[in-house]
Coordinates of C-alpha atoms and ligand atoms in Angstrom, one line a residue:
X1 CA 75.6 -21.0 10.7
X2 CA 75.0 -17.8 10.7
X3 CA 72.0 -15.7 12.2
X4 CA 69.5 -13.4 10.0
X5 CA 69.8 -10.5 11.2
X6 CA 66.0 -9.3 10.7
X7 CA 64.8 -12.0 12.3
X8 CA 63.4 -11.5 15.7
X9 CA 64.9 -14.1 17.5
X10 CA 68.4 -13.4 16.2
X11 CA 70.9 -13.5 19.4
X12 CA 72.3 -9.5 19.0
X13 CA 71.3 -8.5 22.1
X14 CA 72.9 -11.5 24.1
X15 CA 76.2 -10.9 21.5
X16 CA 76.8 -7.8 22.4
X17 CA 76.6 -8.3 26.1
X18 CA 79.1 -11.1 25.5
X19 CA 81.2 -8.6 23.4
X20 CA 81.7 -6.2 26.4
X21 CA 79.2 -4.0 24.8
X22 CA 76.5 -1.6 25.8
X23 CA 72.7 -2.6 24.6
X24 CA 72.3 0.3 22.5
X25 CA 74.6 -0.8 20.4
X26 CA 71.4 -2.8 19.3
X27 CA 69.5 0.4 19.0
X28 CA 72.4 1.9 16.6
X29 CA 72.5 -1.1 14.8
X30 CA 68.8 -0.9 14.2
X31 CA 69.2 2.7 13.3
X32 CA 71.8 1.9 10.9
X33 CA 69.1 -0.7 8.8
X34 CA 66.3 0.6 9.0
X35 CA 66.8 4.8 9.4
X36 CA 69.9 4.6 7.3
X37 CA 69.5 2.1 5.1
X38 CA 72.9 0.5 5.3
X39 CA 73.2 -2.4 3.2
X40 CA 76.7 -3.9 5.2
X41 CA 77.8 -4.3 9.0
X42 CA 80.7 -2.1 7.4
X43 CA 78.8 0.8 7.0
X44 CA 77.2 0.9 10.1
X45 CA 80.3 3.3 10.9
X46 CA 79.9 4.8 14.2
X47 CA 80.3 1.1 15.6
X48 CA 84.0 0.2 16.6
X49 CA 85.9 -1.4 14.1
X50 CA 86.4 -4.7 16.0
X51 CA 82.8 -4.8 17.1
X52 CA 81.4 -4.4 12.7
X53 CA 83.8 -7.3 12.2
X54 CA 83.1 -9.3 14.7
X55 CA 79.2 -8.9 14.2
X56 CA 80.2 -9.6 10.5
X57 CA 81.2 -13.0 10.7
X58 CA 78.3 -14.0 12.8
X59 CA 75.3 -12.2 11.9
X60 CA 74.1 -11.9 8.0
X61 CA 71.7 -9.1 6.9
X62 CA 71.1 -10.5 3.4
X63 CA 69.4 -14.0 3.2
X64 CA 68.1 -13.3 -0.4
X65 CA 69.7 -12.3 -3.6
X66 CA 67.9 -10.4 -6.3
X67 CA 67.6 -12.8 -9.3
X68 CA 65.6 -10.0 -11.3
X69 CA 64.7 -6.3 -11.2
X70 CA 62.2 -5.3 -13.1
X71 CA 61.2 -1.0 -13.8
X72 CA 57.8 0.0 -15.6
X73 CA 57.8 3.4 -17.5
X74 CA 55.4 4.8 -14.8
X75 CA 58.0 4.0 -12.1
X76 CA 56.9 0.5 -10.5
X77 CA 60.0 -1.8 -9.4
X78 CA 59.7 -5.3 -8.9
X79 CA 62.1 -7.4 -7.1
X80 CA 62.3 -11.7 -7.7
X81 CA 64.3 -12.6 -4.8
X82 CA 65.8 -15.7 -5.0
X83 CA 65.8 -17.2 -1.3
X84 CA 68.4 -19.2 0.6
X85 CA 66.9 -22.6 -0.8
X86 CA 66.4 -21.7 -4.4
X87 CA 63.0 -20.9 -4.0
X88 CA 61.4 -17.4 -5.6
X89 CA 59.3 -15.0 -4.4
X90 CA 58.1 -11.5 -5.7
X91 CA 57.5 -8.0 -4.0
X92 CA 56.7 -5.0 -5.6
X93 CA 57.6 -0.8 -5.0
X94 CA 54.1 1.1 -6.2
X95 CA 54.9 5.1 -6.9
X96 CA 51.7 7.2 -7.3
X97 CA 52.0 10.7 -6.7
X98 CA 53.8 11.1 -2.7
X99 CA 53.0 7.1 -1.9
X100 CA 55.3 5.0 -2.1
X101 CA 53.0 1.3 -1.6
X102 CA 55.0 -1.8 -1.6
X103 CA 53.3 -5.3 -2.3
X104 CA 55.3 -8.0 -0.3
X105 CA 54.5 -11.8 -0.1
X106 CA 54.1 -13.9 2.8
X107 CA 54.9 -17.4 1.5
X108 CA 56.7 -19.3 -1.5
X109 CA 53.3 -20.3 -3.6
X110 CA 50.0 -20.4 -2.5
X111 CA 47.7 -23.4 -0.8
X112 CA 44.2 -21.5 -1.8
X113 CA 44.3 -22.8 -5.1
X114 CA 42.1 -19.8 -7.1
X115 CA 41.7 -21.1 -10.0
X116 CA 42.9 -17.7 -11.9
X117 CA 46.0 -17.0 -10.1
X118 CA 49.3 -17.7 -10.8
X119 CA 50.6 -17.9 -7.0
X120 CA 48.7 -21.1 -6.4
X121 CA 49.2 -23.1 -9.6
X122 CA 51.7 -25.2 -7.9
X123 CA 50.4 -25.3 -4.6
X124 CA 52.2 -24.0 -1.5
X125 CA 56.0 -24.7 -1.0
X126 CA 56.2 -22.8 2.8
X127 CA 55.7 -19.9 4.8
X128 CA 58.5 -17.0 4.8
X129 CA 60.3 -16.3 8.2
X130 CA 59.6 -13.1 9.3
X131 CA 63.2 -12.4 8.5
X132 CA 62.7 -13.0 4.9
X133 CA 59.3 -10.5 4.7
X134 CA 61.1 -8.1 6.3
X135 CA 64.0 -8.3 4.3
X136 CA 61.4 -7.4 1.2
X137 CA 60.4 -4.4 3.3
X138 CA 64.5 -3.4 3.6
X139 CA 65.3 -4.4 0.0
X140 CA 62.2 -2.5 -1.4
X141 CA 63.6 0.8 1.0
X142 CA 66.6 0.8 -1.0
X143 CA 64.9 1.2 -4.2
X144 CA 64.1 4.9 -3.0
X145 CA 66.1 8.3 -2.7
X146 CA 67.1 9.0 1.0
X147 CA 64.1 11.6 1.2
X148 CA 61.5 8.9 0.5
X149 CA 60.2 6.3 2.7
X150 CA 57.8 3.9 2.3
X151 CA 54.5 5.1 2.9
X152 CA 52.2 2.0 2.7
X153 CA 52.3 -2.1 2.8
X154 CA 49.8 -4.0 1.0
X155 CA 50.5 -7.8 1.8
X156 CA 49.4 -8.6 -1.6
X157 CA 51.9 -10.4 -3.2
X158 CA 52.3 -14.7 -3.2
X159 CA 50.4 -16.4 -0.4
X160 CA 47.7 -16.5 2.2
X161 CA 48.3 -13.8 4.8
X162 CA 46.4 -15.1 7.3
X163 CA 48.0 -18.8 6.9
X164 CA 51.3 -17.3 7.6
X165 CA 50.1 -14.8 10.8
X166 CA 53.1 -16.4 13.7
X167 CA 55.8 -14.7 10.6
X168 CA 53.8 -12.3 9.3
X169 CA 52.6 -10.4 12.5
X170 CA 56.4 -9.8 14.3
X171 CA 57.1 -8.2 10.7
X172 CA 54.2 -6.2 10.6
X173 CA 55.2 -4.7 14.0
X174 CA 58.6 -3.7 13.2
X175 CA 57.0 -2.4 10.3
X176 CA 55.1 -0.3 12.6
X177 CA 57.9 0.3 15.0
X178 CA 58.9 4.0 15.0
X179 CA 62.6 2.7 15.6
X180 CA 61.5 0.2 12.3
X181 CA 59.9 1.2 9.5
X182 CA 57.6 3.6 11.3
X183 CA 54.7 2.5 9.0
X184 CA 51.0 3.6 10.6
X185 CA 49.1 0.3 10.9
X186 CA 46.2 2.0 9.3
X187 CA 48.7 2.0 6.2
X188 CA 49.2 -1.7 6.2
X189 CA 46.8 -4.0 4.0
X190 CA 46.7 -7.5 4.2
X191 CA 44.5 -8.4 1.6
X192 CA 43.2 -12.3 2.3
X193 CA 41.0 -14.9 0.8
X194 CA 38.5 -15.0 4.2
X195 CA 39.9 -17.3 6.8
X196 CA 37.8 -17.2 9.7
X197 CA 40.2 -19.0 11.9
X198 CA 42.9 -15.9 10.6
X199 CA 40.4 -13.1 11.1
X200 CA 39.5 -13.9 14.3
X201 CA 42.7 -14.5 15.6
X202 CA 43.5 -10.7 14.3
X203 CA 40.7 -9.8 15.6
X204 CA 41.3 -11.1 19.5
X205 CA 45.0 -9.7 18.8
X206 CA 45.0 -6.8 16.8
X207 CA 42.4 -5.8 14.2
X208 CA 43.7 -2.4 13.5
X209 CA 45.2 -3.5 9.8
X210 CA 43.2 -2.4 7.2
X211 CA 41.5 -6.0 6.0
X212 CA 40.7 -6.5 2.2
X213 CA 38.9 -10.0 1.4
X214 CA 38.8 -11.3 -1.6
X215 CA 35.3 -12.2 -3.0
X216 CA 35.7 -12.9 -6.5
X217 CA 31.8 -14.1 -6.6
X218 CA 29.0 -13.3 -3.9
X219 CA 27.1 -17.0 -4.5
X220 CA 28.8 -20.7 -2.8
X221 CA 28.4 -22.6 -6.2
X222 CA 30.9 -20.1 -7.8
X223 CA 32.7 -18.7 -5.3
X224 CA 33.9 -22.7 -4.6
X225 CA 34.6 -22.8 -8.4
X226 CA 36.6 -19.9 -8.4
X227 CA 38.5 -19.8 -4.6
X228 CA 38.4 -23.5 -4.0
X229 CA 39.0 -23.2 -0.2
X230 CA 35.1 -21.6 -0.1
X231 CA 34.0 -25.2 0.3
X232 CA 34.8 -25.7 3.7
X233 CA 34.1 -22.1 4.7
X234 CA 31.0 -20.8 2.8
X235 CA 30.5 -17.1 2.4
X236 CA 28.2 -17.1 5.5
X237 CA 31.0 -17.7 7.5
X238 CA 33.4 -15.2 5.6
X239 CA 31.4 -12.3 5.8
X240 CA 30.5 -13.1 9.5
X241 CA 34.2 -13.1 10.2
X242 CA 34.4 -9.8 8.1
X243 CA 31.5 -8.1 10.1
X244 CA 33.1 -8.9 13.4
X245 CA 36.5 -7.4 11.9
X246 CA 34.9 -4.4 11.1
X247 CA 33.3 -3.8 14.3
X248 CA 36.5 -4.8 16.4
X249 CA 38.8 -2.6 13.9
X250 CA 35.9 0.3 13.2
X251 CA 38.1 0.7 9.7
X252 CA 35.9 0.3 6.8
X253 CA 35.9 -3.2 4.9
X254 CA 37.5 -3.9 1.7
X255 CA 36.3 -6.9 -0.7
X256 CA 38.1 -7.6 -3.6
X257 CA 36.6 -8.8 -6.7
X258 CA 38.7 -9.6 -10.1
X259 CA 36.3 -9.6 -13.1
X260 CA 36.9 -12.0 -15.2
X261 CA 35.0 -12.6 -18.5
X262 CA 32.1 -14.7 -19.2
X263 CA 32.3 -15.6 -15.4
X264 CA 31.6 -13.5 -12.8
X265 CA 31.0 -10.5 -14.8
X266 CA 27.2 -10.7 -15.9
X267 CA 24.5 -8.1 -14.4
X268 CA 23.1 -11.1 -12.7
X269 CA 26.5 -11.7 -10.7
X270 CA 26.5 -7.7 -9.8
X271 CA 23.1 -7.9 -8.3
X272 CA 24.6 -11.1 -6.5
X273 CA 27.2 -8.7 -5.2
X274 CA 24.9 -5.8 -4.4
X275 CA 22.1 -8.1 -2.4
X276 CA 25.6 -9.8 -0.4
X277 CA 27.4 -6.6 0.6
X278 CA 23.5 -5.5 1.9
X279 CA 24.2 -2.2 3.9
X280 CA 28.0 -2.6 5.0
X281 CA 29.4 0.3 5.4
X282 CA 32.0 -1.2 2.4
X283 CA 34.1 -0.2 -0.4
X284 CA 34.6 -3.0 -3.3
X285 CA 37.5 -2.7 -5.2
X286 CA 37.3 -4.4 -8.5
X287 CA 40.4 -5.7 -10.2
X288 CA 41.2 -6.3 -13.5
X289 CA 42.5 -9.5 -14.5
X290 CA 46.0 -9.7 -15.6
X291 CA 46.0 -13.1 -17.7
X292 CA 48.4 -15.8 -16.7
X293 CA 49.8 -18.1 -18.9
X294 CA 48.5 -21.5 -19.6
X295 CA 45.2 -20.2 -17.8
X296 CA 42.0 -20.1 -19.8
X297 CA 40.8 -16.5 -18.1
X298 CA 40.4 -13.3 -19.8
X299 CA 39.8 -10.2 -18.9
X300 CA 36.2 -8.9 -19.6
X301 CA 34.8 -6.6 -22.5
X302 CA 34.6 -2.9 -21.4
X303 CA 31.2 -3.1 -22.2
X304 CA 30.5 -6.1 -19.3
X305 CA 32.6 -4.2 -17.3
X306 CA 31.0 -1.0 -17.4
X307 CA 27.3 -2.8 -17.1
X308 CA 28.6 -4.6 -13.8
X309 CA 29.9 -1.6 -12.4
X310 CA 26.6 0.9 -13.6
X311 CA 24.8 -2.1 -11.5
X312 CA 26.8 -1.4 -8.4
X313 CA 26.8 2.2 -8.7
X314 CA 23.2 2.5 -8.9
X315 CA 22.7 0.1 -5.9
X316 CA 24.7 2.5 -3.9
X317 CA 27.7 0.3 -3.6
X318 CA 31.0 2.2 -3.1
X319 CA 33.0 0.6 -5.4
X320 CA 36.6 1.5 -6.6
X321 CA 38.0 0.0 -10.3
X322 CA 41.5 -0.7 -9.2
X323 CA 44.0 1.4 -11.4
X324 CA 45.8 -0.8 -14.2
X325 CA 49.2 0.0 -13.2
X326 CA 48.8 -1.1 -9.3
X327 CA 46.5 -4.3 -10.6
X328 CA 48.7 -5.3 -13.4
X329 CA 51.4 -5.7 -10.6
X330 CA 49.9 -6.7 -8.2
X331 CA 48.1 -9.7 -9.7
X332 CA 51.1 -10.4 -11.7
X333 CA 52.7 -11.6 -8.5
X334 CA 53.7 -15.1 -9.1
X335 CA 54.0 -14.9 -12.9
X336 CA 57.4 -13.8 -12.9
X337 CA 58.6 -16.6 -10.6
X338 CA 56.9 -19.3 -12.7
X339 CA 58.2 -17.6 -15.9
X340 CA 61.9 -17.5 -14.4
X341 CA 61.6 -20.8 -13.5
X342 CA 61.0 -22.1 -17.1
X343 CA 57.1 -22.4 -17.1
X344 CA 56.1 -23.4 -20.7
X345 CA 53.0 -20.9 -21.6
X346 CA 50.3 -22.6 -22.9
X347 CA 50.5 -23.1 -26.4
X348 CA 46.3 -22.1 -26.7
X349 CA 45.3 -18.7 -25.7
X350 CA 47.7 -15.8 -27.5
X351 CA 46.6 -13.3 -25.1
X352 CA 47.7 -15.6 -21.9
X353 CA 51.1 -16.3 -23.8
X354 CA 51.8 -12.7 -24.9
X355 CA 51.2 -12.2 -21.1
X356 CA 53.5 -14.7 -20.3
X357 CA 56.3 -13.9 -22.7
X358 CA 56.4 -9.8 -21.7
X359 CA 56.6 -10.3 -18.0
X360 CA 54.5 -8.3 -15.7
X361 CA 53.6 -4.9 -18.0
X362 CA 56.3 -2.9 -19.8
X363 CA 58.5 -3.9 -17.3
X364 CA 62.1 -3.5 -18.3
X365 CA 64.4 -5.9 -16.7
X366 CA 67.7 -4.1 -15.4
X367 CA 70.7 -5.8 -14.3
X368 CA 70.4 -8.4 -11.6
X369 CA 72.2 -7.1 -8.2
X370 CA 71.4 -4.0 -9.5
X371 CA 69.2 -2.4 -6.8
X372 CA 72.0 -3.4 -3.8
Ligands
SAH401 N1 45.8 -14.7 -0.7 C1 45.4 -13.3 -0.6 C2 46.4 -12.4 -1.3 C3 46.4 -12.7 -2.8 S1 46.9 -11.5 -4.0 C4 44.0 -13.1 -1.1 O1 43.4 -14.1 -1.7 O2 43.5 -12.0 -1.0 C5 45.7 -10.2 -3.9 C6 44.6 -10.2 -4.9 O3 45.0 -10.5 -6.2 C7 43.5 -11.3 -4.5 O4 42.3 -10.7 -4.5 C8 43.7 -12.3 -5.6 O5 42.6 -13.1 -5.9 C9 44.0 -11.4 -6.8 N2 44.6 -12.0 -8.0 C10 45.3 -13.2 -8.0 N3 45.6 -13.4 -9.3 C11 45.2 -12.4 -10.1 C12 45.2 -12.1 -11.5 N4 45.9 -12.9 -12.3 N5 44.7 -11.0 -11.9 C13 44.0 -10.2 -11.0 N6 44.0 -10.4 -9.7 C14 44.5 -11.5 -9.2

């Protein structure tokens, strides 16, 4: 079989020793992906001849095809890649103004179960390698013109983060690596549902990622309602774990919170909120809801929306309403997979199956294979 390529442990060093060659062979080859972008050993072509072919036929750089690409009119990509096993996963290129933030995922489904996302409707199926998030980061590159780069990572996309840490954290760091991606860590979110086990791990290892937890209600009874997995964890012990990141990391908190209608979204839940976040030097993003078929969510009247954030606001609470174009995409992660994969939408609920039947925004599909 042959090796990934991306992945960390892949044998190129020990190769090209075997090969008769020099070890910065591996530093041109490295160069060649990541600075250059080359898609093939065969373009790499300042290597010899003999040496492209030979790491040809034992190394592959591609373990995922593109099964759909996907352009909105205000410039978002998004990329299903179909995996070696047949499984799907989504990862999304954001364009607003000179940023250029990518949403990648960090496992095939979701075990969190949140009862509003898409991700986790069929549980989890299994982690990504590390070769396979990177290769979202390298496929996602190639969407841009050689003068742009990728300025931010938001791991936002299918999965628990912090579930997946021994794959996602060697990705992250050639992420970071100037000879990589050359990404600043305080550019890289990973956004997670508060896994105390996860954040102190980053914590004792490396807290300087910007951390975003997702709240989604600031009282047990709901929260467990809403993000199942709060049962054994309780928001005590979340926002413990998130008060020890932010003194370890010195970075200012995120907490997520999706409003969705008739649920979370009353005054009485804001005040919730405002008496939870207490003095915390924190900023709470809200997020619309992007309705997912066969779910019975909506998202809430811009009147409840407007009195839940005039609650914050006059509490103090530095909040930021998540912009539609970044949230539509971003919570759409997992719809497209389910819909490619032949997911009946519900027949109740038009506004879940209108969702469901005009994949993620106006999102025009293009060719697949077309972004290689
Ligand atoms: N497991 C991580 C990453 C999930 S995706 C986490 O829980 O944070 C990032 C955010 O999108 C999370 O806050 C998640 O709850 C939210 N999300 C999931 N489905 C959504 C939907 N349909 N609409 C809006 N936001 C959604």
């Amino acid at each position: 079989m042959q090796h990934h390529l991306l992945d960390p442990s892949a044998p190129l060093l020990q190769r090209l020793a075997e090969l008769g060659q020099p070890a910065w062979r591996a530093k041109a080859v490295r160069r060649w992906l990541y600075g250059s972008r080359a898609s093939s050993f065969a373009d790499m072509t300042d290597l010899p001849k003999a040496l492209r072919e030979a790491l040809e036929a034992e190394f592959t750089l591609w373990t995922t095809t593109i099964a759909t690409h996907s352009r909105a009119e205000d410039g978002t990509e998004k990329l299903l890649l179909e995996l070696h096993d047949r499984q799907r996963i989504e990862c999304v290129m954001l364009r607003d103004g000179e940023r250029r933030t990518v949403c990648i995922s960090s496992q095939v489904g979701c075990a969190m179960g949140c009862v509003f996302c898409a991700s986790g409707i069929d549980g989890v199926v299994r982690n990504l390698t590390t070769g396979e998030i990177l290769e979202q980061l390298l496929r996602l590159a190639r969407l841009l013109p050689a003068t742009e780069r990728i300025s931010h990572i938001v791991v936002m996309g299918m999965g628990e983060p912090l579930a997946n840490l021994d794959r996602l954290l060697p990705a992250l760091a050639v992420a970071q690596d100037p000879e990589g991606l050359g990404i600043s860590q305080r550019r890289i979110t990973i956004s997670t549902v508060g896994l105390p086990a996860g954040m102190e791990r980053l914590i004792a290892e490396n807290p300087g990622y910007h951390l975003a937890v997702s709240l989604h209600a600031a009282g047990d009874d709901l929260r467990t309602k809403l993000v199942p997995v709060n049962k054994s964890i309780g928001l005590a012990a979340v926002m413990d774990a998130a008060d020890r990141y932010w003194e370890a990391s010195g970075r200012r908190l995120t907490f997520e919170y999706v409003l969705l209608g008739g649920v979370n979204d009353s005054p009485l839940h804001a005040r919730e909120l405002v008496r939870l976040i207490g003095g915390r030097a924190a900023l709470v993003n809200i997020i619309p809801y992007n309705s997912v078929a066969g779910l019975p969510y909506r998202e809430p009247s811009q009147g409840s929306r407007e009195r839940f954030l005039d609650v914050l606001r006059e509490a103090g609470v530095n909040v930021q309403v998540r912009r539609r174009k970044g949230a539509r995409i971003d919570a759409a992660c997992g719809q497209l997979r389910r819909i490619a994969a032949g997911t009946k939408p519900s027949p109740s609920g038009d506004e879940a199956t209108a969702a469901a039947s005009s994949p993620p925004m106006a999102i025009e599909p293009l060719a697949p294979g077309s972004a290689t």
